[in-house]
mmCIF file of C-alpha atoms in Angstrom:
data_model
loop_
_atom_site.group_PDB
_atom_site.id
_atom_site.type_symbol
_atom_site.label_atom_id
_atom_site.label_comp_id
_atom_site.label_asym_id
_atom_site.label_seq_id
_atom_site.Cartn_x
_atom_site.Cartn_y
_atom_site.Cartn_z
ATOM 1 C CA MET A 1 -48.842 -45.817 -2.668
ATOM 2 C CA LYS A 2 -50.346 -43.193 -0.368
ATOM 3 C CA LEU A 3 -47.290 -43.581 1.910
ATOM 4 C CA ILE A 4 -44.933 -42.779 -0.995
ATOM 5 C CA HIS A 5 -46.882 -39.569 -1.753
ATOM 6 C CA ILE A 6 -46.680 -38.525 1.894
ATOM 7 C CA LYS A 7 -42.885 -39.071 1.950
ATOM 8 C CA LEU A 8 -42.479 -37.116 -1.273
ATOM 9 C CA SER A 9 -44.556 -34.266 0.154
ATOM 10 C CA ILE A 10 -42.365 -34.163 3.252
ATOM 11 C CA LEU A 11 -39.161 -34.077 1.141
ATOM 12 C CA VAL A 12 -40.514 -31.302 -1.088
ATOM 13 C CA ALA A 13 -41.562 -29.256 1.935
ATOM 14 C CA ALA A 14 -38.132 -29.719 3.522
ATOM 15 C CA PHE A 15 -36.400 -28.675 0.288
ATOM 16 C CA ILE A 16 -38.532 -25.547 0.008
ATOM 17 C CA SER A 17 -37.801 -24.692 3.624
ATOM 18 C CA LEU A 18 -34.039 -25.101 3.182
ATOM 19 C CA THR A 19 -34.048 -23.100 -0.039
ATOM 20 C CA SER A 20 -36.015 -20.339 1.659
ATOM 21 C CA CYS A 21 -33.586 -20.224 4.575
ATOM 22 C CA SER A 22 -30.600 -20.156 2.230
ATOM 23 C CA SER A 23 -32.150 -17.333 0.243
ATOM 24 C CA ASP A 24 -32.834 -15.350 3.398
ATOM 25 C CA ASP A 25 -29.217 -15.847 4.520
ATOM 26 C CA ASP A 26 -27.919 -14.652 1.158
ATOM 27 C CA ASN A 27 -30.121 -11.576 1.275
ATOM 28 C CA THR A 28 -28.883 -10.823 4.768
ATOM 29 C CA SER A 29 -25.217 -11.126 3.750
ATOM 30 C CA ASP A 30 -25.797 -8.910 0.709
ATOM 31 C CA ALA A 31 -27.430 -6.176 2.798
ATOM 32 C CA LEU A 32 -24.309 -4.301 3.901
ATOM 33 C CA THR A 33 -25.314 -0.888 5.184
ATOM 34 C CA GLY A 34 -23.790 2.171 6.799
ATOM 35 C CA GLU A 35 -20.093 3.021 6.789
ATOM 36 C CA ASN A 36 -16.946 2.161 8.715
ATOM 37 C CA ASN A 37 -13.159 2.282 8.710
ATOM 38 C CA VAL A 38 -10.748 0.297 6.561
ATOM 39 C CA SER A 39 -7.313 -0.388 8.077
ATOM 40 C CA LEU A 40 -4.260 -0.923 5.888
ATOM 41 C CA GLU A 41 -1.160 -2.544 7.351
ATOM 42 C CA PHE A 42 2.134 -2.152 5.470
ATOM 43 C CA ASP A 43 4.465 -5.032 6.371
ATOM 44 C CA ASN A 44 7.937 -4.164 5.092
ATOM 45 C CA SER A 45 10.299 -6.958 4.069
ATOM 46 C CA MET A 46 13.356 -7.689 1.944
ATOM 47 C CA ASN A 47 12.898 -10.478 -0.589
ATOM 48 C CA GLY A 48 10.723 -12.542 1.765
ATOM 49 C CA ASP A 49 12.618 -11.771 4.979
ATOM 50 C CA ASP A 50 11.385 -9.435 7.703
ATOM 51 C CA LEU A 51 12.946 -6.012 7.420
ATOM 52 C CA ILE A 52 14.988 -5.322 10.559
ATOM 53 C CA LEU A 53 16.740 -1.973 10.592
ATOM 54 C CA GLY A 54 20.386 -1.627 11.470
ATOM 55 C CA THR A 55 21.328 -5.238 12.164
ATOM 56 C CA SER A 56 20.231 -7.756 9.525
ATOM 57 C CA THR A 57 21.945 -8.007 6.150
ATOM 58 C CA TYR A 58 20.304 -8.762 2.795
ATOM 59 C CA THR A 59 22.011 -9.812 -0.404
ATOM 60 C CA ASN A 60 20.356 -9.017 -3.731
ATOM 61 C CA SER A 61 20.855 -10.392 -7.222
ATOM 62 C CA ASN A 62 23.322 -7.576 -7.924
ATOM 63 C CA ASP A 63 25.621 -9.407 -5.473
ATOM 64 C CA GLU A 64 25.500 -6.458 -3.119
ATOM 65 C CA THR A 65 24.925 -6.974 0.626
ATOM 66 C CA LEU A 66 22.843 -4.299 2.328
ATOM 67 C CA THR A 67 22.142 -3.237 5.890
ATOM 68 C CA ILE A 68 19.031 -1.043 5.928
ATOM 69 C CA ASN A 69 18.917 1.888 8.339
ATOM 70 C CA ARG A 70 15.876 3.715 6.950
ATOM 71 C CA LEU A 71 12.837 2.882 4.825
ATOM 72 C CA ASN A 72 10.262 5.659 4.551
ATOM 73 C CA TYR A 73 7.793 6.243 1.719
ATOM 74 C CA ILE A 74 4.637 8.215 0.937
ATOM 75 C CA VAL A 75 1.351 6.590 -0.069
ATOM 76 C CA SER A 76 -1.615 8.644 -1.199
ATOM 77 C CA ASN A 77 -4.867 9.066 -3.146
ATOM 78 C CA PHE A 78 -6.617 5.863 -2.104
ATOM 79 C CA VAL A 79 -9.464 4.440 -4.178
ATOM 80 C CA LEU A 80 -11.486 1.348 -3.204
ATOM 81 C CA ILE A 81 -13.157 -0.607 -6.020
ATOM 82 C CA ASP A 82 -16.110 -2.914 -5.401
ATOM 83 C CA GLU A 83 -17.092 -6.130 -7.174
ATOM 84 C CA GLU A 84 -19.213 -4.217 -9.681
ATOM 85 C CA GLY A 85 -16.406 -1.849 -10.608
ATOM 86 C CA ASN A 86 -17.751 1.130 -8.649
ATOM 87 C CA GLU A 87 -15.034 3.331 -7.180
ATOM 88 C CA PHE A 88 -14.992 5.096 -3.832
ATOM 89 C CA ILE A 89 -12.424 7.901 -3.973
ATOM 90 C CA TYR A 90 -11.097 8.773 -0.543
ATOM 91 C CA PRO A 91 -11.199 12.545 0.136
ATOM 92 C CA LYS A 92 -8.079 13.974 -1.459
ATOM 93 C CA ASP A 93 -7.093 16.387 1.291
ATOM 94 C CA GLU A 94 -7.041 13.493 3.788
ATOM 95 C CA SER A 95 -5.298 11.003 1.521
ATOM 96 C CA TYR A 96 -1.555 11.486 2.135
ATOM 97 C CA PHE A 97 0.395 9.275 4.560
ATOM 98 C CA VAL A 98 4.003 8.494 5.496
ATOM 99 C CA ILE A 99 4.994 4.879 6.081
ATOM 100 C CA SER A 100 8.131 4.795 8.203
ATOM 101 C CA GLU A 101 9.803 1.649 9.494
ATOM 102 C CA GLU A 102 12.040 3.580 11.913
ATOM 103 C CA ASN A 103 9.132 5.555 13.397
ATOM 104 C CA ALA A 104 6.746 2.577 13.524
ATOM 105 C CA LEU A 105 4.308 4.200 11.092
ATOM 106 C CA ASN A 106 2.981 1.076 9.411
ATOM 107 C CA GLU A 107 -0.782 1.532 9.479
ATOM 108 C CA VAL A 108 -3.171 3.734 7.526
ATOM 109 C CA VAL A 109 -6.793 4.053 8.640
ATOM 110 C CA LEU A 110 -9.282 5.189 6.019
ATOM 111 C CA THR A 111 -12.390 6.511 7.770
ATOM 112 C CA ASN A 112 -16.055 6.735 6.773
ATOM 113 C CA ILE A 113 -15.870 4.190 3.946
ATOM 114 C CA PRO A 114 -19.362 3.385 2.607
ATOM 115 C CA ALA A 115 -20.652 -0.163 3.052
ATOM 116 C CA GLY A 116 -19.702 -2.505 0.233
ATOM 117 C CA LYS A 117 -17.733 -5.486 -0.980
ATOM 118 C CA TYR A 118 -14.354 -4.249 -2.172
ATOM 119 C CA VAL A 119 -12.099 -6.375 -4.379
ATOM 120 C CA GLN A 120 -9.398 -3.932 -5.563
ATOM 121 C CA MET A 121 -7.523 -0.904 -4.305
ATOM 122 C CA ARG A 122 -5.635 1.829 -6.131
ATOM 123 C CA PHE A 123 -3.229 4.308 -4.564
ATOM 124 C CA GLY A 124 -0.318 6.566 -5.369
ATOM 125 C CA VAL A 125 3.317 6.347 -4.349
ATOM 126 C CA GLY A 126 4.365 9.911 -3.646
ATOM 127 C CA VAL A 127 2.581 13.224 -4.035
ATOM 128 C CA ASP A 128 0.850 14.091 -7.312
ATOM 129 C CA GLN A 129 1.481 17.334 -9.192
ATOM 130 C CA GLU A 130 -2.040 18.627 -8.508
ATOM 131 C CA LYS A 131 -1.395 18.531 -4.764
ATOM 132 C CA TYR A 132 2.143 19.895 -4.982
ATOM 133 C CA GLN A 133 1.078 22.837 -7.127
ATOM 134 C CA GLN A 134 -1.291 23.988 -4.381
ATOM 135 C CA GLY A 135 1.845 25.377 -2.755
ATOM 136 C CA ALA A 136 3.098 25.022 0.807
ATOM 137 C CA GLU A 137 -0.063 26.591 2.202
ATOM 138 C CA GLY A 138 -2.196 23.992 0.404
ATOM 139 C CA GLN A 139 -0.530 20.954 1.975
ATOM 140 C CA GLY A 140 -2.304 21.132 5.326
ATOM 141 C CA ASP A 141 -0.859 19.063 8.185
ATOM 142 C CA PHE A 142 0.886 16.698 5.798
ATOM 143 C CA LEU A 143 3.754 19.113 5.156
ATOM 144 C CA GLN A 144 4.776 18.994 8.823
ATOM 145 C CA ILE A 145 4.329 15.198 8.945
ATOM 146 C CA ALA A 146 6.632 14.839 5.926
ATOM 147 C CA GLU A 147 9.236 17.139 7.464
ATOM 148 C CA GLU A 148 9.175 15.248 10.775
ATOM 149 C CA ASN A 149 9.826 11.972 8.926
ATOM 150 C CA ASN A 150 12.651 13.178 6.671
ATOM 151 C CA MET A 151 10.457 13.211 3.570
ATOM 152 C CA MET A 152 11.128 16.761 2.357
ATOM 153 C CA TRP A 153 13.818 18.518 0.423
ATOM 154 C CA ALA A 154 13.575 22.305 0.476
ATOM 155 C CA TRP A 155 9.995 23.190 -0.498
ATOM 156 C CA GLN A 156 10.921 24.286 -4.023
ATOM 157 C CA ALA A 157 12.469 20.853 -4.624
ATOM 158 C CA GLY A 158 9.441 19.069 -3.180
ATOM 159 C CA TYR A 159 8.751 15.863 -1.318
ATOM 160 C CA LYS A 160 10.893 12.767 -1.081
ATOM 161 C CA PHE A 161 8.563 9.939 -2.097
ATOM 162 C CA LEU A 162 11.109 7.363 -0.929
ATOM 163 C CA ASN A 163 13.884 7.671 1.639
ATOM 164 C CA PHE A 164 15.941 4.466 1.591
ATOM 165 C CA GLU A 165 19.291 4.485 3.396
ATOM 166 C CA GLY A 166 21.883 2.152 4.834
ATOM 167 C CA THR A 167 25.274 0.636 4.123
ATOM 168 C CA PHE A 168 26.476 -1.921 1.606
ATOM 169 C CA THR A 169 29.359 -3.975 0.358
ATOM 170 C CA ALA A 170 29.920 -5.353 -3.136
ATOM 171 C CA PRO A 171 32.517 -7.465 -4.958
ATOM 172 C CA SER A 172 34.331 -4.260 -5.919
ATOM 173 C CA ILE A 173 33.707 -2.480 -2.576
ATOM 174 C CA ALA A 174 34.890 -4.509 0.405
ATOM 175 C CA SER A 175 34.472 -1.897 3.143
ATOM 176 C CA SER A 176 31.020 -0.911 4.393
ATOM 177 C CA THR A 177 29.858 2.130 2.423
ATOM 178 C CA ASP A 178 26.894 4.419 2.990
ATOM 179 C CA PHE A 179 24.081 4.583 0.427
ATOM 180 C CA LYS A 180 21.182 7.016 0.080
ATOM 181 C CA ILE A 181 18.270 6.622 -2.312
ATOM 182 C CA HIS A 182 16.016 9.691 -2.171
ATOM 183 C CA MET A 183 13.408 9.508 -4.931
ATOM 184 C CA GLY A 184 10.716 12.053 -5.663
ATOM 185 C CA SER A 185 9.465 14.566 -8.159
ATOM 186 C CA HIS A 186 11.555 17.688 -8.634
ATOM 187 C CA GLY A 187 9.246 20.652 -9.002
ATOM 188 C CA ASN A 188 7.198 19.976 -12.118
ATOM 189 C CA THR A 189 10.186 19.131 -14.321
ATOM 190 C CA LEU A 190 10.626 15.501 -13.248
ATOM 191 C CA ASP A 191 7.396 13.766 -12.168
ATOM 192 C CA ASN A 192 8.048 10.446 -10.420
ATOM 193 C CA TYR A 193 4.562 10.003 -8.929
ATOM 194 C CA LYS A 194 3.212 6.503 -9.698
ATOM 195 C CA GLU A 195 -0.147 4.787 -9.247
ATOM 196 C CA VAL A 196 -0.480 1.187 -8.063
ATOM 197 C CA THR A 197 -3.501 -1.129 -8.386
ATOM 198 C CA VAL A 198 -3.621 -4.229 -6.177
ATOM 199 C CA ASN A 199 -6.137 -7.070 -6.177
ATOM 200 C CA LEU A 200 -7.540 -8.258 -2.862
ATOM 201 C CA PRO A 201 -7.239 -12.060 -2.458
ATOM 202 C CA SER A 202 -10.583 -12.049 -0.632
ATOM 203 C CA THR A 203 -13.347 -9.471 -0.460
ATOM 204 C CA ALA A 204 -13.050 -6.611 2.034
ATOM 205 C CA MET A 205 -16.491 -6.312 3.642
ATOM 206 C CA VAL A 206 -17.450 -2.900 4.997
ATOM 207 C CA SER A 207 -20.608 -2.184 6.982
ATOM 208 C CA ASP A 208 -21.707 -0.685 10.289
ATOM 209 C CA GLU A 209 -20.335 -3.819 11.971
ATOM 210 C CA MET A 210 -17.539 -4.891 9.618
ATOM 211 C CA ILE A 211 -14.096 -3.241 9.701
ATOM 212 C CA PRO A 212 -11.675 -4.943 7.300
ATOM 213 C CA LEU A 213 -7.921 -5.047 7.777
ATOM 214 C CA ILE A 214 -5.998 -5.207 4.492
ATOM 215 C CA HIS A 215 -2.485 -6.580 5.036
ATOM 216 C CA LEU A 216 0.040 -5.523 2.399
ATOM 217 C CA GLU A 217 3.430 -7.162 2.008
ATOM 218 C CA VAL A 218 5.982 -4.607 0.833
ATOM 219 C CA ASP A 219 9.167 -5.992 -0.702
ATOM 220 C CA ALA A 220 11.802 -3.250 -0.447
ATOM 221 C CA ASN A 221 14.190 -5.451 -2.410
ATOM 222 C CA GLN A 222 12.337 -4.274 -5.518
ATOM 223 C CA ILE A 223 13.710 -0.746 -5.082
ATOM 224 C CA LEU A 224 17.129 -1.724 -6.433
ATOM 225 C CA ASP A 225 16.521 -5.254 -7.658
ATOM 226 C CA GLY A 226 13.312 -4.906 -9.659
ATOM 227 C CA GLU A 227 12.831 -4.622 -13.403
ATOM 228 C CA HIS A 228 15.575 -2.001 -13.445
ATOM 229 C CA LYS A 229 18.815 -3.111 -11.784
ATOM 230 C CA ILE A 230 20.285 -0.251 -9.758
ATOM 231 C CA TYR A 231 23.899 -0.906 -8.746
ATOM 232 C CA LEU A 232 24.968 0.898 -5.587
ATOM 233 C CA SER A 233 28.578 0.223 -6.553
ATOM 234 C CA GLU A 234 28.011 2.525 -9.541
ATOM 235 C CA ALA A 235 26.102 5.248 -7.657
ATOM 236 C CA PRO A 236 25.696 4.899 -3.872
ATOM 237 C CA VAL A 237 23.795 8.200 -3.733
ATOM 238 C CA VAL A 238 20.804 8.790 -6.014
ATOM 239 C CA MET A 239 18.728 11.923 -5.617
ATOM 240 C CA VAL A 240 18.244 14.180 -8.626
ATOM 241 C CA ASP A 241 19.016 11.787 -11.470
ATOM 242 C CA GLU A 242 17.057 11.982 -14.725
ATOM 243 C CA VAL A 243 17.837 8.329 -15.562
ATOM 244 C CA LYS A 244 18.046 6.383 -12.295
ATOM 245 C CA SER A 245 15.375 8.264 -10.341
ATOM 246 C CA PRO A 246 12.518 7.365 -12.763
ATOM 247 C CA GLN A 247 13.782 3.775 -12.833
ATOM 248 C CA ILE A 248 13.695 3.628 -9.024
ATOM 249 C CA ALA A 249 10.165 5.087 -9.104
ATOM 250 C CA GLU A 250 9.039 2.294 -11.434
ATOM 251 C CA ASN A 251 10.723 -0.350 -9.278
ATOM 252 C CA THR A 252 9.178 1.047 -6.092
ATOM 253 C CA SER A 253 5.673 0.917 -7.568
ATOM 254 C CA THR A 254 5.991 -2.886 -7.906
ATOM 255 C CA MET A 255 6.844 -3.644 -4.273
ATOM 256 C CA PHE A 256 3.228 -3.793 -2.999
ATOM 257 C CA GLU A 257 1.080 -6.933 -2.785
ATOM 258 C CA VAL A 258 -1.967 -7.690 -0.636
ATOM 259 C CA HIS A 259 -1.236 -10.832 1.370
ATOM 260 C CA HIS A 260 -4.628 -11.223 3.041
ATOM 261 C CA VAL A 261 -7.802 -9.455 4.122
ATOM 262 C CA HIS A 262 -9.323 -9.926 7.564
ATOM 263 C CA ASN A 263 -12.946 -8.897 8.002
ATOM 264 C CA GLY A 264 -13.420 -8.026 11.672
ATOM 265 C CA GLU A 265 -16.595 -7.198 13.535
ATOM 266 C CA GLY A 266 -16.693 -4.220 15.831
ATOM 267 C CA GLY A 267 -13.034 -3.437 15.244
ATOM 268 C CA HIS A 268 -11.786 -6.871 16.403
ATOM 269 C CA HIS A 269 -9.316 -8.706 14.132
#
């Protein structure tokens, strides 16, 4: 009988020890402190295929076959949302970026992000009216970056939020024909700025030692072949268009999805 009590005492002690260790581990993992960078990688594709400029062809549900020569777009106003719903708003004056496939601009690095467990991200496609109305002098370095990457009309017309170009054929157009889709707001009369919220499939952990990489898959097929069907055979050039331009803006806002999150230590992924 005494032997049974001794065995039970040993089991209880072992259980308490394991529980204590587990609790300590949990407390350690919860104690994220400091700040660090968050890297965002924009991986451009066409309906599941890698986007390769100038050579590959892609056929959409409009029965049009495209060769893409340019895919540039503006992303902005990043907000990271943690598991409790708290939002970290990235400093606005630093929150405008060009993604350009032709110029190999596919990564955005957000700096000095406070430690936390982030489960969602919100950002804009384009430049919001508040920023634009600051005038050319209020744009900082971003104005030159946009100009260098073919993302500006004349200043009074504003930014191109999307610059999508190439050639296409269609059942009614047998010879290769140029297309240009330049979407953006036009002054303050036509506002095509859109916000996107994406869920992270796993938590992005930020701390002094943790630098997450958030990998976004961007399906450029959505630009023409999304909720709104845009037929190049009807209009191979779309710029200032009060009907098609807002439709393209809505389509473009749906092309972003987070594929995975990699939590690296010390900048290693």
